[in-house]
mmCIF file of C-alpha atoms in Angstrom:
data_model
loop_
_atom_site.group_PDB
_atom_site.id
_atom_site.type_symbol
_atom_site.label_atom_id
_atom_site.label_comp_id
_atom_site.label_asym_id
_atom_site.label_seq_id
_atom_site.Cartn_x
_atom_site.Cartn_y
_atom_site.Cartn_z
ATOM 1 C CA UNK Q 1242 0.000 0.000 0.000
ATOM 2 C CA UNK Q 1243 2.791 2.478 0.688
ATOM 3 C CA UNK Q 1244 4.685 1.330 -2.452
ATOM 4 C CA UNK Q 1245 1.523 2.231 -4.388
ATOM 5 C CA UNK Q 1246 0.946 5.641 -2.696
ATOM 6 C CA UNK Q 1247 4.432 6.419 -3.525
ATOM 7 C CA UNK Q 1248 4.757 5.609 -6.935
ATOM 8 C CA UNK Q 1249 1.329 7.558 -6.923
ATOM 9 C CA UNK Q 1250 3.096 10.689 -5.508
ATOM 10 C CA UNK Q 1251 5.809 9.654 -7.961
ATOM 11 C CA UNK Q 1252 2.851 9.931 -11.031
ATOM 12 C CA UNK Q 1253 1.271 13.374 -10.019
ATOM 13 C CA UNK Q 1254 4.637 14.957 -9.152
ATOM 14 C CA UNK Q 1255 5.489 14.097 -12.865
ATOM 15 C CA UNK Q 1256 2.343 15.782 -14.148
ATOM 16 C CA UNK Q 1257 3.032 18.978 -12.090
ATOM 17 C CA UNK Q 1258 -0.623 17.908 -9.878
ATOM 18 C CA UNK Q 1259 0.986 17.416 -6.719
ATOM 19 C CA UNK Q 1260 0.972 19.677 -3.987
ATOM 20 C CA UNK Q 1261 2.434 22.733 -5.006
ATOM 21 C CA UNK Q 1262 3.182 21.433 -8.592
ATOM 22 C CA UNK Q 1263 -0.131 22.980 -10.274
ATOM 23 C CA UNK Q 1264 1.195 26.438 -10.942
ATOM 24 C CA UNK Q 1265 3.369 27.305 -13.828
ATOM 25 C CA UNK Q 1266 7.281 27.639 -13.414
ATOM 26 C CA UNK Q 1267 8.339 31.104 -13.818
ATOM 27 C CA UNK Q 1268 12.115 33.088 -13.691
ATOM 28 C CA UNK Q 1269 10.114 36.016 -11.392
ATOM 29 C CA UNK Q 1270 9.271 32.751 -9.128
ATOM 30 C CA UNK Q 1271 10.266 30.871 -6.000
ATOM 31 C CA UNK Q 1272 8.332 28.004 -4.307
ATOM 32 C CA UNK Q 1273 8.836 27.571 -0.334
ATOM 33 C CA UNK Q 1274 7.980 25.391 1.602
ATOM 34 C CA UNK Q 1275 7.377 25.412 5.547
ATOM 35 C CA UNK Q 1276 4.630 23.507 8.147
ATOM 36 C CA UNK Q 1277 2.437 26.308 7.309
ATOM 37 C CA UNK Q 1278 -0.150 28.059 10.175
ATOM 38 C CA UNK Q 1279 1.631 30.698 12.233
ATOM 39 C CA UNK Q 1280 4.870 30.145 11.434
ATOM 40 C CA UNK Q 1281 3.951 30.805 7.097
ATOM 41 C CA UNK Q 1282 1.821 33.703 8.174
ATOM 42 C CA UNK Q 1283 5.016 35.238 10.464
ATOM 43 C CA UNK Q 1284 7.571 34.365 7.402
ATOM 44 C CA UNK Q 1285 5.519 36.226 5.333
ATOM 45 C CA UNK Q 1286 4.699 39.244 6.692
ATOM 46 C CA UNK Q 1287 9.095 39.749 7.802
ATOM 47 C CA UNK Q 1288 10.279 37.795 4.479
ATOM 48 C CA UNK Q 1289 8.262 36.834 1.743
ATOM 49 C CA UNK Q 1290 6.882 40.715 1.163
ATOM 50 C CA UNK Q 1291 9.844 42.849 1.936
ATOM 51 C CA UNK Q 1292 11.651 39.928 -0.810
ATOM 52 C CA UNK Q 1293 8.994 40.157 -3.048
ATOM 53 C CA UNK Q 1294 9.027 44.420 -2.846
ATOM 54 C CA UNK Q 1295 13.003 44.644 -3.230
ATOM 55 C CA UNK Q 1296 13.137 41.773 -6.185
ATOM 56 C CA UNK Q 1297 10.081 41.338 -7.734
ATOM 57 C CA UNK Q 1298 9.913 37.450 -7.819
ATOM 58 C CA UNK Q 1299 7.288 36.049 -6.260
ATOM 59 C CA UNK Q 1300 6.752 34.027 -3.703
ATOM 60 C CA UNK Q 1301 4.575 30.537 -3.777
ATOM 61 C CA UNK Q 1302 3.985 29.354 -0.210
ATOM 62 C CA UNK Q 1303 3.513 25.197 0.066
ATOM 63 C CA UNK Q 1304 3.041 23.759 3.408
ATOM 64 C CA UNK Q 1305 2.923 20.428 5.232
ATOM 65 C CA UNK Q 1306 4.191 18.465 8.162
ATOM 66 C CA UNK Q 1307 8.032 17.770 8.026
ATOM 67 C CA UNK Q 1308 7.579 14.155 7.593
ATOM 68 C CA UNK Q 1309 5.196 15.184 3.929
ATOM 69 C CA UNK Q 1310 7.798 17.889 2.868
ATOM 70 C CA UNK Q 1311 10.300 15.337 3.101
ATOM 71 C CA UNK Q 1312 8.276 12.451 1.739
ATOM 72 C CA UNK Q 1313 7.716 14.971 -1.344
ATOM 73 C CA UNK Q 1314 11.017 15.918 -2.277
ATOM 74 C CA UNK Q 1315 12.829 12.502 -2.167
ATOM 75 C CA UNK Q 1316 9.904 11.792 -4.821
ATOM 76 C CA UNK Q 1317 10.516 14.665 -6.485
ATOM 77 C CA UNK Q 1318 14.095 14.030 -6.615
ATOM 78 C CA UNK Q 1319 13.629 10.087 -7.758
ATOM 79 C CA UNK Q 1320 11.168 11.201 -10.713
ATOM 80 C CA UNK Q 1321 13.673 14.196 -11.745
ATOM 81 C CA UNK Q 1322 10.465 16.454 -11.783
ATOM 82 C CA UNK Q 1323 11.535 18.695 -8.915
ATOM 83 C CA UNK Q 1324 8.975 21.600 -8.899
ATOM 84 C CA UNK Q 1325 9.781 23.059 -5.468
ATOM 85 C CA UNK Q 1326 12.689 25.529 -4.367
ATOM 86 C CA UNK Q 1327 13.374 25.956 -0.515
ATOM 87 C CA UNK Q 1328 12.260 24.492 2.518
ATOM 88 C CA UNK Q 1329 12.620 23.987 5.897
ATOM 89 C CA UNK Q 1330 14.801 20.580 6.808
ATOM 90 C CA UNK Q 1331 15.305 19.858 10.543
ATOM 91 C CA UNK Q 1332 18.985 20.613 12.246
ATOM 92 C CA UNK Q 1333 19.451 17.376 13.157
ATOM 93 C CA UNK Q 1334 18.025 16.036 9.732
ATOM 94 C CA UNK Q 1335 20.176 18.706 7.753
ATOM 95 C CA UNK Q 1336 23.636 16.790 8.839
ATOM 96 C CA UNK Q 1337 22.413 12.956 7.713
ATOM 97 C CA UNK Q 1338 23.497 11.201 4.661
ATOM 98 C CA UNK Q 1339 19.709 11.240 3.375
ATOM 99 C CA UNK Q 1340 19.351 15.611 3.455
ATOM 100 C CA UNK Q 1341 22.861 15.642 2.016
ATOM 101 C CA UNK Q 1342 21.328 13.386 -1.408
ATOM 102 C CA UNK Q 1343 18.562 15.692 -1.534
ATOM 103 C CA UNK Q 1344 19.787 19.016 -0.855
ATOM 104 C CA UNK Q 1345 22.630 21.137 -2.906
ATOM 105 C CA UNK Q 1346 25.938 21.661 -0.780
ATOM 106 C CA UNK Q 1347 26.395 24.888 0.251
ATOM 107 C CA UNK Q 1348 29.461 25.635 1.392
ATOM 108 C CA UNK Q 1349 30.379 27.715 -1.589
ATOM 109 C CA UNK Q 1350 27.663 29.609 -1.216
ATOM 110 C CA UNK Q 1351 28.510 30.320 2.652
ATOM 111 C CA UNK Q 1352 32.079 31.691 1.337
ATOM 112 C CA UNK Q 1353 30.569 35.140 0.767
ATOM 113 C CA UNK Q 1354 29.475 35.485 4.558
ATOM 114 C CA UNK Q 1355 32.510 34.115 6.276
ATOM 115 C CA UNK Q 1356 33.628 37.667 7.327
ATOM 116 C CA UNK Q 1357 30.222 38.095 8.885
ATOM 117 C CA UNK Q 1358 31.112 38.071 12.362
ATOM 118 C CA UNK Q 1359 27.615 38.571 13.948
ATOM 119 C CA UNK Q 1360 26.116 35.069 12.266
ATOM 120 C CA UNK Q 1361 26.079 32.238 15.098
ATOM 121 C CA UNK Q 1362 28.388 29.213 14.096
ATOM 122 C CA UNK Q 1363 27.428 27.242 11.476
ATOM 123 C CA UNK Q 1364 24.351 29.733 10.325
ATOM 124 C CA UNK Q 1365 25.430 29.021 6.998
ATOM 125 C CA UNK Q 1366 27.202 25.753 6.013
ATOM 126 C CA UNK Q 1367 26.784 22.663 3.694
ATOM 127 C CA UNK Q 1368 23.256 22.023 4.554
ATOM 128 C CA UNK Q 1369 21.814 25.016 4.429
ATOM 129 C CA UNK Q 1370 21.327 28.412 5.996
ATOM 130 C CA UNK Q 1371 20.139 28.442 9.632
ATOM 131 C CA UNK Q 1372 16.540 29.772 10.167
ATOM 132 C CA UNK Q 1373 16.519 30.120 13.811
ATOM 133 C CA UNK Q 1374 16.755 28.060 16.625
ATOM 134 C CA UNK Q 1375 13.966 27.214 19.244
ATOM 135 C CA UNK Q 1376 12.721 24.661 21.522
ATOM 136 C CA UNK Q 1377 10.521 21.688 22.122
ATOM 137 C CA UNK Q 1378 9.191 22.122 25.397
ATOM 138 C CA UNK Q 1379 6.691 21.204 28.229
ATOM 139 C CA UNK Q 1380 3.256 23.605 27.979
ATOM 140 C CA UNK Q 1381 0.403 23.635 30.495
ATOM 141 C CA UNK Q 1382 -3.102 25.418 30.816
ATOM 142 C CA UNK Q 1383 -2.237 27.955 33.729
ATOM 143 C CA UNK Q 1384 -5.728 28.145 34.986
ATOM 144 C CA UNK Q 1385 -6.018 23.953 35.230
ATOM 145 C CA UNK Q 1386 -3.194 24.376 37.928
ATOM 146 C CA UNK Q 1387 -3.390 26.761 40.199
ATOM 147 C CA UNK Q 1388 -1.334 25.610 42.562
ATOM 148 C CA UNK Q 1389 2.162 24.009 42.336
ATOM 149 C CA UNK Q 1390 3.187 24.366 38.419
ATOM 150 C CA UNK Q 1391 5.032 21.530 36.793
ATOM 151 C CA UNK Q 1392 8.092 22.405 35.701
ATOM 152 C CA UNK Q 1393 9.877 19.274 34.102
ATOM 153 C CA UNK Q 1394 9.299 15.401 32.355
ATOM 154 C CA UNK Q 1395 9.081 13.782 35.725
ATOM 155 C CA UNK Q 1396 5.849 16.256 36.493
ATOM 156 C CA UNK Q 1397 4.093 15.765 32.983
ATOM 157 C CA UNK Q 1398 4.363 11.768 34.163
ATOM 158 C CA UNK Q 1399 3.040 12.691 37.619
ATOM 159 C CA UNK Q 1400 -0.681 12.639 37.006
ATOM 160 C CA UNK Q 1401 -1.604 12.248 40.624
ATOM 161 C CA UNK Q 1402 -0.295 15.688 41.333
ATOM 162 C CA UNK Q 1403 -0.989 17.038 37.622
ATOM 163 C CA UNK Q 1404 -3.944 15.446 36.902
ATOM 164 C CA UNK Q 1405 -5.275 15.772 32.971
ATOM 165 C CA UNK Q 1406 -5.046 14.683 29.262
ATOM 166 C CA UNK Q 1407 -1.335 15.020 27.931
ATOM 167 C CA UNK Q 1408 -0.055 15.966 24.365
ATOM 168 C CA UNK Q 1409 2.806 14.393 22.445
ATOM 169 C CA UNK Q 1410 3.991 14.421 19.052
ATOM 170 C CA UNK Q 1411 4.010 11.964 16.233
ATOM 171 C CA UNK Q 1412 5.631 12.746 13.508
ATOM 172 C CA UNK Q 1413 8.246 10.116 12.362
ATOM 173 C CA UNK Q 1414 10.889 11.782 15.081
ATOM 174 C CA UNK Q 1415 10.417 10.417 17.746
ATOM 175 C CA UNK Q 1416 13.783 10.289 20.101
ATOM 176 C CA UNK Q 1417 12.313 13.716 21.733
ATOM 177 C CA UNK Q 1418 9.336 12.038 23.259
ATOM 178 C CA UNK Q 1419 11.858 8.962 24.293
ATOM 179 C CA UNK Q 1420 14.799 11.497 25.396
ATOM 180 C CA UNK Q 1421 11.600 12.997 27.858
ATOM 181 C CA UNK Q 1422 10.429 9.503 29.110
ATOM 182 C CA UNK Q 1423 14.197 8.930 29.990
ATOM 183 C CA UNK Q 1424 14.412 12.254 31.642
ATOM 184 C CA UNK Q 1425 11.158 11.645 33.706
ATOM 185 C CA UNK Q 1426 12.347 8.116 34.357
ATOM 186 C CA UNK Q 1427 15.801 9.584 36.180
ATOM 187 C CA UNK Q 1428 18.100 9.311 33.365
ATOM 188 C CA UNK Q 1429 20.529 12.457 33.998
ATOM 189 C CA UNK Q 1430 20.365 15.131 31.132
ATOM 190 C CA UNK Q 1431 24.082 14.123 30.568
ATOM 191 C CA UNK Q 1432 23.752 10.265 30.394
ATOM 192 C CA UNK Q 1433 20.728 10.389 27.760
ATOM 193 C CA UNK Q 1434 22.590 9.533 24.732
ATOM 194 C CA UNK Q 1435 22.437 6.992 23.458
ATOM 195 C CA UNK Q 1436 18.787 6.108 24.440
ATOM 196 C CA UNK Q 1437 17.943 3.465 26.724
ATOM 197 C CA UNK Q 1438 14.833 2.200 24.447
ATOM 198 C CA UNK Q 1439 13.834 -0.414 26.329
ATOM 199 C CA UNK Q 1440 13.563 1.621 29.647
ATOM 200 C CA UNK Q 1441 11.907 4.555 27.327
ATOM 201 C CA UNK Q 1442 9.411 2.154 26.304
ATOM 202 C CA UNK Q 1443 8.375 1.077 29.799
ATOM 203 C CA UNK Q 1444 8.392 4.506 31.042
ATOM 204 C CA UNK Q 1445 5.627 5.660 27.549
ATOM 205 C CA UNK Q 1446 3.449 2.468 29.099
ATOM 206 C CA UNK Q 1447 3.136 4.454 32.082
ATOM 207 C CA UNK Q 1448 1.850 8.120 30.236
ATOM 208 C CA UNK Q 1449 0.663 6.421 27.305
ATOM 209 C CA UNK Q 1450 -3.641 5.896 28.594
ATOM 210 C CA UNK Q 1451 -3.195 10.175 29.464
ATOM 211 C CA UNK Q 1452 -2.067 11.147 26.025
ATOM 212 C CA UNK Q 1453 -4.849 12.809 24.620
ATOM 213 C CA UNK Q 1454 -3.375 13.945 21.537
ATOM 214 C CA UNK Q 1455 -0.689 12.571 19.690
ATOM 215 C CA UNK Q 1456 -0.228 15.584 17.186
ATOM 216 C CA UNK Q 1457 1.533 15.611 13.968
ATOM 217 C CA UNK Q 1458 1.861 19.098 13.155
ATOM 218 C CA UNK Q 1459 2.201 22.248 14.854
ATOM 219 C CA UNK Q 1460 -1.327 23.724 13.628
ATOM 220 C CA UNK Q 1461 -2.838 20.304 15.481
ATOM 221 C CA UNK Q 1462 -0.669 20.695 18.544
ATOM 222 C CA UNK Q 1463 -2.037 24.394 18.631
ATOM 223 C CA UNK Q 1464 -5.990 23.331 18.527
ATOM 224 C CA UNK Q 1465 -5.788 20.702 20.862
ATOM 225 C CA UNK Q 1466 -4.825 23.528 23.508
ATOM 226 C CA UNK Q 1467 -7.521 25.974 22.481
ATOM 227 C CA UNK Q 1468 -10.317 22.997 22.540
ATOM 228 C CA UNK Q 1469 -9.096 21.614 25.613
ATOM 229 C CA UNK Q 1470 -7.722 18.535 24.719
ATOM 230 C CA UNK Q 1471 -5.222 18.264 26.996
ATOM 231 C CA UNK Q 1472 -3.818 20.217 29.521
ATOM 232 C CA UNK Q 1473 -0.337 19.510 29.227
ATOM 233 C CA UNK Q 1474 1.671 18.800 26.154
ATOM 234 C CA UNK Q 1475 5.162 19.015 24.275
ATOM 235 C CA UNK Q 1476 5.255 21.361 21.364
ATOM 236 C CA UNK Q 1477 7.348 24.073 19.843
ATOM 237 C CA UNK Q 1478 8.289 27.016 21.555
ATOM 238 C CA UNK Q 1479 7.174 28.871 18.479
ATOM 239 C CA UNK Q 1480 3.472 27.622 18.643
ATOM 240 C CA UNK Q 1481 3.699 28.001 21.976
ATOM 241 C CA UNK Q 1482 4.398 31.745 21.532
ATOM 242 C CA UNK Q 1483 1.674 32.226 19.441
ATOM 243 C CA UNK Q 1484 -0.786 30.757 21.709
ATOM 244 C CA UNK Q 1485 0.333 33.367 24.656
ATOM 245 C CA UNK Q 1486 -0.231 35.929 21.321
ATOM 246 C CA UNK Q 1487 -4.015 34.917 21.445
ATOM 247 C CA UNK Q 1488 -4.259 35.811 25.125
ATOM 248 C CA UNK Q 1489 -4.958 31.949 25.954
ATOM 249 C CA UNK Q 1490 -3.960 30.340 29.671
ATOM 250 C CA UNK Q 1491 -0.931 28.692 28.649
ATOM 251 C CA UNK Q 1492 2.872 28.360 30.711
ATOM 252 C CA UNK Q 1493 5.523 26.655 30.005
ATOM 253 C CA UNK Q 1494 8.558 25.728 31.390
ATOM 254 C CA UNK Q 1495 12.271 25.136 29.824
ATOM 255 C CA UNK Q 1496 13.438 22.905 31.965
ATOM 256 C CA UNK Q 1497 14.733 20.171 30.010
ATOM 257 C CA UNK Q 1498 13.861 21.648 26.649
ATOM 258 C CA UNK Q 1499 14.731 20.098 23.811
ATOM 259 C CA UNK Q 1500 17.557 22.589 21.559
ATOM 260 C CA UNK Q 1501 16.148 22.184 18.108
ATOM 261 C CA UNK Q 1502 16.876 24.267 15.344
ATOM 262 C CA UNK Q 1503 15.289 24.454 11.219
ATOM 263 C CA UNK Q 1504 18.089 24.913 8.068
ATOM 264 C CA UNK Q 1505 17.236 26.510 4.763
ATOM 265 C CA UNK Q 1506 17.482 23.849 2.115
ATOM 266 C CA UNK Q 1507 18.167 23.988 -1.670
ATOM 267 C CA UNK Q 1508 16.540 21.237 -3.319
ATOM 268 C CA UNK Q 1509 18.891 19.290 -5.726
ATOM 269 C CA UNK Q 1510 16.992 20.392 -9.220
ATOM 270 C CA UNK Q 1511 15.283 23.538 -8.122
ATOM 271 C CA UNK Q 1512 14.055 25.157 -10.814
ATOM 272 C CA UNK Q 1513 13.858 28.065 -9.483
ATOM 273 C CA UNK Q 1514 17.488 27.898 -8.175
ATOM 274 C CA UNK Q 1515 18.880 31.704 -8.524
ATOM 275 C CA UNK Q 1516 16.060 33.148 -6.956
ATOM 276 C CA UNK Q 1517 16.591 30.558 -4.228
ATOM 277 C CA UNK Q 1518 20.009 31.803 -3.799
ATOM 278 C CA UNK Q 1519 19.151 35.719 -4.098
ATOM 279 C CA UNK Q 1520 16.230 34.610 -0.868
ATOM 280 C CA UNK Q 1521 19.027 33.232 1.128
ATOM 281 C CA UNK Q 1522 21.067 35.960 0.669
ATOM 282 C CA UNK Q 1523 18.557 38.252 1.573
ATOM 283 C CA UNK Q 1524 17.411 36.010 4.341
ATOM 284 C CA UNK Q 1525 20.837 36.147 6.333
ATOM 285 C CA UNK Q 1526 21.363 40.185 5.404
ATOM 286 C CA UNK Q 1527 18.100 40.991 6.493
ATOM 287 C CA UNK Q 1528 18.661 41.091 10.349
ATOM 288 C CA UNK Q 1529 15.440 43.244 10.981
ATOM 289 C CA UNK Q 1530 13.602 40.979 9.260
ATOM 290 C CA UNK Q 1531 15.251 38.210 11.745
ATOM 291 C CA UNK Q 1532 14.441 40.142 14.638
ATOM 292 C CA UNK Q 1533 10.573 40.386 13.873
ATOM 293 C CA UNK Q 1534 9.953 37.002 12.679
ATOM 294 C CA UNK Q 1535 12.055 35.490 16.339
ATOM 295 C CA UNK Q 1536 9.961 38.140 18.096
ATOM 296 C CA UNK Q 1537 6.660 36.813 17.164
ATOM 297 C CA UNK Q 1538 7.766 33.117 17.635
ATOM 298 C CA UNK Q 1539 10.238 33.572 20.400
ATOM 299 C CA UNK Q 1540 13.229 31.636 18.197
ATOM 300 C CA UNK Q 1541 16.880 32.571 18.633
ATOM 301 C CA UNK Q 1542 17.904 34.463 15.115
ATOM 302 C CA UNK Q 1543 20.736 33.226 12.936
ATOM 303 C CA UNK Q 1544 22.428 36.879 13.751
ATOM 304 C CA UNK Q 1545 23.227 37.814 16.999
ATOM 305 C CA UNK Q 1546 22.394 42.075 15.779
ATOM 306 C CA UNK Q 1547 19.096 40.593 14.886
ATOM 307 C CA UNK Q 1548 18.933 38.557 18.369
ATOM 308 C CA UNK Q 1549 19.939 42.389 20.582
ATOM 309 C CA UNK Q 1550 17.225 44.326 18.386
ATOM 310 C CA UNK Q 1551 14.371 41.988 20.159
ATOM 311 C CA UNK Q 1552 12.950 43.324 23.375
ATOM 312 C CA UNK Q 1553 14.727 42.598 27.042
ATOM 313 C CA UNK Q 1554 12.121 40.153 27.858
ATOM 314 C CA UNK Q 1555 12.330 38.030 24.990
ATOM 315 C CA UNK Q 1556 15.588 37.704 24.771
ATOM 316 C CA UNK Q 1557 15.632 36.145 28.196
ATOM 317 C CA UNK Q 1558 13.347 33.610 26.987
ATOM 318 C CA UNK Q 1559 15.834 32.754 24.202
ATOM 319 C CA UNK Q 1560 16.924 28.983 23.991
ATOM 320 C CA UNK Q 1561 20.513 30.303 23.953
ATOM 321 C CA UNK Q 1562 20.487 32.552 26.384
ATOM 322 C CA UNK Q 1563 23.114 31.237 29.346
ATOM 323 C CA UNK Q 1564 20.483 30.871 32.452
ATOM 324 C CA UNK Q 1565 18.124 29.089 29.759
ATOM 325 C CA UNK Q 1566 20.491 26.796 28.011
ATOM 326 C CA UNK Q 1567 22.264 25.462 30.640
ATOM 327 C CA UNK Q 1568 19.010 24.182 31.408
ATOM 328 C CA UNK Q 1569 18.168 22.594 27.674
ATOM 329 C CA UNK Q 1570 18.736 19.451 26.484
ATOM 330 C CA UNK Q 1571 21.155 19.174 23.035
ATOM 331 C CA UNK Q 1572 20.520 15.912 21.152
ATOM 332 C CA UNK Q 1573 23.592 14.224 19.706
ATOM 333 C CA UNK Q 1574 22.525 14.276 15.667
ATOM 334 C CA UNK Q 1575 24.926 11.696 14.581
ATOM 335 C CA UNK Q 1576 23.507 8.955 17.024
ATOM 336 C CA UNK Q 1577 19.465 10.088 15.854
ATOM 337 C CA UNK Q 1578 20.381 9.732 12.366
ATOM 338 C CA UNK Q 1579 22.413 6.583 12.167
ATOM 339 C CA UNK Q 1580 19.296 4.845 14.226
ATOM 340 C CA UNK Q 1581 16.540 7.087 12.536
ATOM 341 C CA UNK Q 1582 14.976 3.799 11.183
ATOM 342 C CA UNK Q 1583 15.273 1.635 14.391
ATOM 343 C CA UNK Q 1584 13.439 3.969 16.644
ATOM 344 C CA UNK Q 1585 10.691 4.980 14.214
ATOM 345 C CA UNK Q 1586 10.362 1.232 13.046
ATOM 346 C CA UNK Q 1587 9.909 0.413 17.333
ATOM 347 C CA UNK Q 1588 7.994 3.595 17.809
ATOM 348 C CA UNK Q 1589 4.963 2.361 15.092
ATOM 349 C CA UNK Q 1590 4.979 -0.843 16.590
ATOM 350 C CA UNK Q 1591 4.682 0.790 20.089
ATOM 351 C CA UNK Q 1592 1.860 2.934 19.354
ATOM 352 C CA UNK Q 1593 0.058 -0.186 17.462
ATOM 353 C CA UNK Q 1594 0.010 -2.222 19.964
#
């Protein structure tokens, strides 16, 4: 069945029906693609207008959940009809062998901001250029818990003190949620690579009848707060950010945060590959637009003059701020990616059972 559905994909790429492949290719054109919702609407209003104003090419938004975007453009790659641009590729997915087949290298590219000594390390490199960095973090409904708040993994398992339906995401990456059940399980923050999966596993029996939600984008994770699905959940600091935007009870807590981080990528075949570049440029040299975008979504900007433009209060919210990431968690990328298909072929089973 998932043969079929790909070689499907495969079909309707070819024929330009796709997603994103109905509209005519163009030299004043770029395609992006992002998870849409917020995020889209935010990118647009800092990005996509001022670009489209100062070049005149314009912009064709596409958006889906990571796990589609990438399903799409290894398709589009294997059928040589590639009929996207840009999008956004994890960190930790932007330094496997798999991003490095699909994406364009770089580093050339990155030559021409090497004396740029404001970028953060690595902001531009081989995989892309760095769109900000932000979280994955514990969120509660203030007004459920008006007493003592939980702050950490080990509370969100605690549903005797922190009683209510839980969130967690499911999207085909899922060493965060394990890397949590670890932490809530004792593991220290320091001893949690390389995952214990057996001892995650028991510890997701335990929260697994309180999961409410098991979301698979961020627009889901979003509406499950503001219906009341759950009280507690792991999502992105950005959605979280734009939930505190509409005024709604939420908290959250970065204790044991997850770092996370999302890279530019070139798509090998773009056909819209100059304008692609000319975005990127503009992307990194625009630090006001940086500054507005991490404002709204409370991300840490690839420049650090873009990161001292935001205001005093969200820059101490920033995942890279010292008294905030001492208290983060950093995944190690080269273990997630050389057992990518281990712990999403146990976590299916797991949540089939």
């Amino acid at each position: 069945m998932v043969h079929r559905r790909a070689l499907l994909l495969s079909a309707l790429i070819g024929m330009g029906l796709a997603n994103g492949g109905s509209h005519a290719q163009s030299r004043n054109e770029l395609v992006i693609t992002t998870t849409g919702g917020v995020q889209e609407q935010v990118l647009r209003e800092t990005f996509y207008e001022p670009f489209e104003k100062a070049t005149g090419i314009k912009i064709v938004s596409v958006s889906g959940s990571d796990a589609q975007n990438v399903a799409r453009v290894k398709a589009m790659v294997a059928a040589g009809k590639v009929t996207w641009d840009l999008y956004q590729a994890g960190e930790i997915q932007s330094s496997s062998a798999e991003h490095r087949a699909l994406n364009e290298d770089m580093a050339a590219f990155c030559t021409r901001f090497s004396s740029r000594d404001d970028l953060l390390p690595g902001a531009c490199n081989a995989a892309g250029v760095l769109a900000a960095y932000g979280t994955t973090m514990l969120v509660y409904n203030d007004a459920k818990f008006p007493g003592a708040k939980p702050h950490n993994w080990a509370d969100f398992w605690n549903v005797k003190d922190f009683p209510g339906p839980r969130a967690l995401p499911n999207f085909n990456d899922p060493w965060r949620v394990l890397a949590a059940a670890l932490l809530a399980d004792g593991v220290p923050a320091d001893k949690l690579f390389p995952l214990d999966l057996d001892r995650a596993f028991r510890k997701m029996d335990e929260i697994r009848p309180h999961v409410a939600v098991w979301w698979k984008t961020g627009d889901q994770s979003v509406q499950g707060f503001r219906n009341g699905e759950y009280v507690m959940g792991m999502i992105w600091q950005t959605r979280a950010s734009a939930l505190r935007a509409e005024n709604q009870p939420l908290a959250w807590s970065l204790d044991q945060a997850v770092l996370v981080g999302d890279r530019w990528a070139l798509i090998k075949g773009a056909p819209n590959r100059d304008n692609a570049l000319r975005f990127l440029e503009f992307y990194l040299t625009n630090v006001e637009g940086q500054a507005k975008r991490c404002e709204a979504q409370t991300c840490t900007p690839a420049s650090r003059k873009a990161a001292a433009m935001m205001s005093p209060e969200t820059q101490k919210a920033l995942p890279l701020a010292p008294e905030v990431f001492k208290g983060l968690i950093v995944p190690d990328s080269e273990w997630i990616n050389a057992n990518k298909a281990r712990l999403l072929d146990r976590w299916n089973a797991w949540l089939q059972q």
